[in-house]
Amino acid sequence: MAEEFLLAAEKSIDLAFKPRTCLPGDDITQHITNVTQKLRLGAGLVATCDNRVVSTNAGVLRYRPPNRYWLDFNHKRVRVHGVVGMIVDRNAEFYRVDIGSSSYATLGMLAFDGASKRNRPNLQPGTLVYCRVVRATKDLDALIQDDCIVLEALGRAIPFELAVGMNGVVWLNSKSNQDTILIANAILNSEGLTAAQSEAMVVKLLQEHGTSQH
C-alpha cells in the first residue's frame, strides 16, 4: 500500500514545475515543463498560431500532471454590462474574447459602431476591447460603483482615464507610470474600507507621492 501511494504521489507531482505570477500578454512557453503530451490549457491561457502559450489574465500559473496548465486568478461571470476583455483569437466572422469567465466570449466582426463588411476594425490577438455583454449566464456585482469615493478623491489630484468592466477588469491610463501605480494601489487598497477610511487612505497615498488634493 505504501509503495502504491508513493508511486501515485510521484505521478501527481512535477518537481521541475514552479508556480509563478503572470501578467496579461506574458509568454509562458518556457515554463511548460511537460511537452511530451498535447497540452490542455485552462482559464487564463491561450495557444497562439506560432505555438506559444500566452497568459490573458493576471494570476498564478498552475499545473496538474500530466498535461493541464491554467492560471489561478479571481474571476466572475458577467451579466448585461460593459466588460474589458482581451482578443485571443479571430476568424472571418468573429473574435474570441477573454473576459475572465469560464469560457471565451464571442464578438462579431460587425458588432462595432459603424462597422461594415468593407470598413471594420482589424484587431489582433492581445488587443484590449471594452464591450457590452448581451447574453450571459450569471450575475456579477460591480467592482467599482458609479459614486466611488476613491475615484472622486483621486480625480481631484491626478488626471486619469478609467474603464471598469463588470467582469472585474480595469483599464487605466494616466500621465506617468507612478500615477498609474498609485491609482491602482488605491483601488485595490479600498476593498473593505468605509468611505471615510477610503478617502483617508487616498490622502495618505497622495502625500507619500508628493501630490495634494485640490
mmCIF file of C-alpha atoms in Angstrom:
data_model
loop_
_atom_site.group_PDB
_atom_site.id
_atom_site.type_symbol
_atom_site.label_atom_id
_atom_site.label_comp_id
_atom_site.label_asym_id
_atom_site.label_seq_id
_atom_site.Cartn_x
_atom_site.Cartn_y
_atom_site.Cartn_z
ATOM 1 C CA MET A 1 0.000 0.000 0.000
ATOM 2 C CA ALA A 2 2.811 2.402 0.881
ATOM 3 C CA GLU A 3 4.584 1.755 -2.430
ATOM 4 C CA GLU A 4 1.368 2.347 -4.387
ATOM 5 C CA PHE A 5 0.816 5.613 -2.531
ATOM 6 C CA LEU A 6 4.359 6.800 -3.291
ATOM 7 C CA LEU A 7 4.040 5.895 -6.967
ATOM 8 C CA ALA A 8 0.744 7.783 -7.218
ATOM 9 C CA ALA A 9 2.298 10.787 -5.474
ATOM 10 C CA GLU A 10 5.247 10.815 -7.876
ATOM 11 C CA LYS A 11 2.888 10.841 -10.861
ATOM 12 C CA SER A 12 0.936 13.797 -9.446
ATOM 13 C CA ILE A 13 3.997 15.980 -8.768
ATOM 14 C CA ASP A 14 6.390 17.558 -11.236
ATOM 15 C CA LEU A 15 9.437 18.805 -9.346
ATOM 16 C CA ALA A 16 10.593 20.769 -12.400
ATOM 17 C CA PHE A 17 7.472 22.949 -12.354
ATOM 18 C CA LYS A 18 7.262 26.040 -10.168
ATOM 19 C CA PRO A 19 4.143 28.223 -9.834
ATOM 20 C CA ARG A 20 4.809 31.779 -10.971
ATOM 21 C CA THR A 21 2.925 35.044 -11.247
ATOM 22 C CA CYS A 22 1.895 36.004 -14.782
ATOM 23 C CA LEU A 23 0.564 39.217 -16.289
ATOM 24 C CA PRO A 24 -1.710 39.564 -19.342
ATOM 25 C CA GLY A 25 0.313 39.006 -22.511
ATOM 26 C CA ASP A 26 3.192 37.140 -20.831
ATOM 27 C CA ASP A 27 4.766 34.356 -22.899
ATOM 28 C CA ILE A 28 4.918 31.384 -20.527
ATOM 29 C CA THR A 29 6.023 28.784 -23.092
ATOM 30 C CA GLN A 30 9.400 28.337 -21.417
ATOM 31 C CA HIS A 31 7.684 27.436 -18.146
ATOM 32 C CA ILE A 32 5.812 24.482 -19.648
ATOM 33 C CA THR A 33 7.682 21.512 -18.197
ATOM 34 C CA ASN A 34 5.818 18.667 -19.884
ATOM 35 C CA VAL A 35 5.941 18.863 -23.680
ATOM 36 C CA THR A 36 5.602 15.138 -24.354
ATOM 37 C CA GLN A 37 1.799 15.244 -24.457
ATOM 38 C CA LYS A 38 -0.766 17.515 -26.060
ATOM 39 C CA LEU A 39 -1.326 20.404 -23.669
ATOM 40 C CA ARG A 40 -4.672 21.100 -22.039
ATOM 41 C CA LEU A 41 -4.882 24.834 -21.380
ATOM 42 C CA GLY A 42 -7.382 26.118 -18.855
ATOM 43 C CA ALA A 43 -8.582 29.549 -17.760
ATOM 44 C CA GLY A 44 -6.275 32.469 -18.463
ATOM 45 C CA LEU A 45 -4.061 30.714 -21.043
ATOM 46 C CA VAL A 46 -4.238 30.557 -24.820
ATOM 47 C CA ALA A 47 -2.109 28.936 -27.527
ATOM 48 C CA THR A 48 -1.051 31.212 -30.382
ATOM 49 C CA CYS A 49 -0.665 30.311 -34.040
ATOM 50 C CA ASP A 50 3.139 30.218 -33.660
ATOM 51 C CA ASN A 51 2.958 27.538 -30.939
ATOM 52 C CA ARG A 52 3.442 29.817 -27.949
ATOM 53 C CA VAL A 53 1.403 29.797 -24.736
ATOM 54 C CA VAL A 54 0.356 33.280 -23.619
ATOM 55 C CA SER A 55 -1.464 34.444 -20.495
ATOM 56 C CA THR A 56 -4.624 36.504 -20.918
ATOM 57 C CA ASN A 57 -5.102 37.383 -17.245
ATOM 58 C CA ALA A 58 -3.044 38.276 -14.215
ATOM 59 C CA GLY A 59 -2.690 35.246 -11.969
ATOM 60 C CA VAL A 60 -0.544 32.357 -10.763
ATOM 61 C CA LEU A 61 0.439 29.645 -13.232
ATOM 62 C CA ARG A 62 -0.682 26.195 -12.054
ATOM 63 C CA TYR A 63 -0.005 22.694 -13.353
ATOM 64 C CA ARG A 64 -1.706 19.344 -12.897
ATOM 65 C CA PRO A 65 0.025 16.281 -14.357
ATOM 66 C CA PRO A 66 0.186 15.025 -16.897
ATOM 67 C CA ASN A 67 -0.623 17.940 -19.220
ATOM 68 C CA ARG A 68 -3.019 20.525 -17.733
ATOM 69 C CA TYR A 69 -1.966 24.160 -17.184
ATOM 70 C CA TRP A 70 -4.080 27.114 -16.092
ATOM 71 C CA LEU A 71 -3.958 30.468 -14.309
ATOM 72 C CA ASP A 72 -5.310 30.785 -10.803
ATOM 73 C CA PHE A 73 -6.997 34.193 -10.576
ATOM 74 C CA ASN A 74 -10.109 35.892 -9.246
ATOM 75 C CA HIS A 75 -12.762 35.817 -11.946
ATOM 76 C CA LYS A 76 -16.501 36.185 -12.064
ATOM 77 C CA ARG A 77 -19.251 35.603 -14.566
ATOM 78 C CA VAL A 78 -20.988 38.566 -16.124
ATOM 79 C CA ARG A 79 -24.455 39.847 -16.981
ATOM 80 C CA VAL A 80 -25.504 42.560 -19.432
ATOM 81 C CA HIS A 81 -22.905 45.216 -18.640
ATOM 82 C CA GLY A 82 -19.731 46.686 -20.038
ATOM 83 C CA VAL A 83 -16.642 44.500 -19.696
ATOM 84 C CA VAL A 84 -12.954 44.812 -20.523
ATOM 85 C CA GLY A 85 -11.603 41.840 -22.443
ATOM 86 C CA MET A 86 -8.625 40.682 -24.489
ATOM 87 C CA ILE A 87 -8.811 39.369 -28.051
ATOM 88 C CA VAL A 88 -7.362 35.843 -28.005
ATOM 89 C CA ASP A 89 -8.378 34.521 -31.432
ATOM 90 C CA ARG A 90 -10.200 35.561 -34.604
ATOM 91 C CA ASN A 91 -11.702 34.224 -37.804
ATOM 92 C CA ALA A 92 -13.621 35.694 -40.725
ATOM 93 C CA GLU A 93 -16.825 36.190 -38.734
ATOM 94 C CA PHE A 94 -15.963 36.952 -35.113
ATOM 95 C CA TYR A 95 -13.351 37.468 -32.410
ATOM 96 C CA ARG A 96 -12.927 35.295 -29.340
ATOM 97 C CA VAL A 97 -12.532 37.463 -26.248
ATOM 98 C CA ASP A 98 -11.255 36.503 -22.802
ATOM 99 C CA ILE A 99 -13.415 38.397 -20.300
ATOM 100 C CA GLY A 100 -12.424 36.345 -17.263
ATOM 101 C CA SER A 101 -15.390 33.977 -17.383
ATOM 102 C CA SER A 102 -15.355 30.194 -17.604
ATOM 103 C CA SER A 103 -15.415 30.375 -21.416
ATOM 104 C CA TYR A 104 -14.449 32.882 -24.089
ATOM 105 C CA ALA A 105 -16.961 35.460 -25.284
ATOM 106 C CA THR A 106 -17.814 35.893 -28.959
ATOM 107 C CA LEU A 107 -17.612 39.359 -30.525
ATOM 108 C CA GLY A 108 -18.925 39.723 -34.066
ATOM 109 C CA MET A 109 -16.764 41.480 -36.651
ATOM 110 C CA LEU A 110 -19.677 43.815 -37.428
ATOM 111 C CA ALA A 111 -20.631 44.458 -33.798
ATOM 112 C CA PHE A 112 -18.716 47.753 -33.707
ATOM 113 C CA ASP A 113 -20.414 51.116 -34.219
ATOM 114 C CA GLY A 114 -20.395 51.998 -37.909
ATOM 115 C CA ALA A 115 -18.732 48.733 -38.929
ATOM 116 C CA SER A 116 -19.457 47.231 -42.342
ATOM 117 C CA LYS A 117 -18.015 44.404 -44.419
ATOM 118 C CA ARG A 118 -15.700 46.894 -46.126
ATOM 119 C CA ASN A 119 -14.962 49.070 -43.121
ATOM 120 C CA ARG A 120 -14.429 47.272 -39.827
ATOM 121 C CA PRO A 121 -11.743 47.128 -37.124
ATOM 122 C CA ASN A 122 -8.804 44.817 -37.734
ATOM 123 C CA LEU A 123 -7.970 43.706 -34.193
ATOM 124 C CA GLN A 124 -5.131 41.319 -33.430
ATOM 125 C CA PRO A 125 -4.790 38.858 -30.508
ATOM 126 C CA GLY A 126 -3.657 40.741 -27.432
ATOM 127 C CA THR A 127 -5.790 43.821 -28.179
ATOM 128 C CA LEU A 128 -7.948 45.085 -25.305
ATOM 129 C CA VAL A 129 -11.594 45.918 -26.007
ATOM 130 C CA TYR A 130 -14.372 47.483 -23.955
ATOM 131 C CA CYS A 131 -17.688 45.952 -24.945
ATOM 132 C CA ARG A 132 -21.132 45.010 -23.683
ATOM 133 C CA VAL A 133 -22.318 41.504 -22.925
ATOM 134 C CA VAL A 134 -25.744 40.852 -24.455
ATOM 135 C CA ARG A 135 -26.128 37.231 -23.388
ATOM 136 C CA ALA A 136 -24.646 35.565 -20.295
ATOM 137 C CA THR A 137 -25.406 33.054 -17.559
ATOM 138 C CA LYS A 138 -24.673 34.542 -14.138
ATOM 139 C CA ASP A 139 -24.962 37.870 -12.333
ATOM 140 C CA LEU A 140 -21.933 39.865 -11.327
ATOM 141 C CA ASP A 141 -21.563 42.514 -8.660
ATOM 142 C CA ALA A 142 -19.864 45.714 -9.708
ATOM 143 C CA LEU A 143 -16.195 46.043 -8.822
ATOM 144 C CA ILE A 144 -16.420 49.831 -8.581
ATOM 145 C CA GLN A 145 -19.673 51.711 -8.072
ATOM 146 C CA ASP A 146 -20.588 54.844 -10.023
ATOM 147 C CA ASP A 147 -20.202 57.008 -6.888
ATOM 148 C CA CYS A 148 -16.838 55.529 -5.900
ATOM 149 C CA ILE A 149 -15.259 57.805 -3.278
ATOM 150 C CA VAL A 150 -11.768 56.558 -4.175
ATOM 151 C CA LEU A 151 -12.043 57.681 -7.794
ATOM 152 C CA GLU A 152 -13.535 61.008 -6.759
ATOM 153 C CA ALA A 153 -10.689 61.649 -4.305
ATOM 154 C CA LEU A 154 -8.042 60.612 -6.828
ATOM 155 C CA GLY A 155 -9.632 62.708 -9.567
ATOM 156 C CA ARG A 156 -9.206 65.868 -7.509
ATOM 157 C CA ALA A 157 -5.432 65.384 -7.557
ATOM 158 C CA ILE A 158 -4.458 63.266 -10.567
ATOM 159 C CA PRO A 159 -5.853 63.350 -14.122
ATOM 160 C CA PHE A 160 -6.550 59.846 -15.424
ATOM 161 C CA GLU A 161 -8.785 57.765 -17.678
ATOM 162 C CA LEU A 162 -10.538 54.646 -16.439
ATOM 163 C CA ALA A 163 -12.732 51.941 -17.948
ATOM 164 C CA VAL A 164 -14.247 49.478 -15.491
ATOM 165 C CA GLY A 165 -15.645 46.179 -16.680
ATOM 166 C CA MET A 166 -18.323 44.366 -14.705
ATOM 167 C CA ASN A 167 -16.067 41.314 -15.038
ATOM 168 C CA GLY A 168 -13.594 42.894 -12.624
ATOM 169 C CA VAL A 169 -11.085 44.029 -15.268
ATOM 170 C CA VAL A 170 -9.958 47.662 -15.143
ATOM 171 C CA TRP A 171 -8.265 49.619 -17.933
ATOM 172 C CA LEU A 172 -6.301 52.562 -16.561
ATOM 173 C CA ASN A 173 -4.320 55.341 -18.220
ATOM 174 C CA SER A 174 -2.522 58.343 -16.700
ATOM 175 C CA LYS A 175 0.365 60.694 -17.449
ATOM 176 C CA SER A 176 3.041 58.562 -15.782
ATOM 177 C CA ASN A 177 3.763 55.058 -14.540
ATOM 178 C CA GLN A 178 3.986 56.409 -10.985
ATOM 179 C CA ASP A 179 0.477 57.864 -11.187
ATOM 180 C CA THR A 180 -0.886 54.647 -12.675
ATOM 181 C CA ILE A 181 0.650 52.557 -9.883
ATOM 182 C CA LEU A 182 -0.703 54.922 -7.223
ATOM 183 C CA ILE A 183 -4.231 54.807 -8.658
ATOM 184 C CA ALA A 184 -4.158 51.015 -8.992
ATOM 185 C CA ASN A 185 -2.929 50.631 -5.406
ATOM 186 C CA ALA A 186 -5.630 52.975 -4.128
ATOM 187 C CA ILE A 187 -8.359 50.961 -5.859
ATOM 188 C CA LEU A 188 -7.007 47.662 -4.520
ATOM 189 C CA ASN A 189 -6.491 49.032 -1.006
ATOM 190 C CA SER A 190 -10.048 50.376 -0.829
ATOM 191 C CA GLU A 191 -11.647 46.937 -0.753
ATOM 192 C CA GLY A 192 -13.500 46.539 2.534
ATOM 193 C CA LEU A 193 -12.943 50.150 3.642
ATOM 194 C CA THR A 194 -15.650 52.638 4.529
ATOM 195 C CA ALA A 195 -15.969 55.891 2.580
ATOM 196 C CA ALA A 196 -14.106 57.816 5.294
ATOM 197 C CA GLN A 197 -11.353 55.202 5.502
ATOM 198 C CA SER A 198 -11.019 55.154 1.715
ATOM 199 C CA GLU A 199 -10.621 58.917 1.496
ATOM 200 C CA ALA A 200 -8.056 58.911 4.322
ATOM 201 C CA MET A 201 -6.139 56.159 2.542
ATOM 202 C CA VAL A 202 -6.087 58.167 -0.698
ATOM 203 C CA VAL A 203 -4.877 61.288 1.131
ATOM 204 C CA LYS A 204 -2.020 59.294 2.669
ATOM 205 C CA LEU A 205 -1.006 57.804 -0.686
ATOM 206 C CA LEU A 206 -1.053 61.230 -2.312
ATOM 207 C CA GLN A 207 1.087 62.692 0.469
ATOM 208 C CA GLU A 208 3.625 59.893 0.063
ATOM 209 C CA HIS A 209 3.531 60.529 -3.668
ATOM 210 C CA GLY A 210 4.093 64.253 -3.164
ATOM 211 C CA THR A 211 0.722 65.217 -4.637
ATOM 212 C CA SER A 212 -2.001 67.208 -2.902
ATOM 213 C CA GLN A 213 -5.751 67.270 -3.490
ATOM 214 C CA HIS A 214 -7.344 70.368 -4.982
#
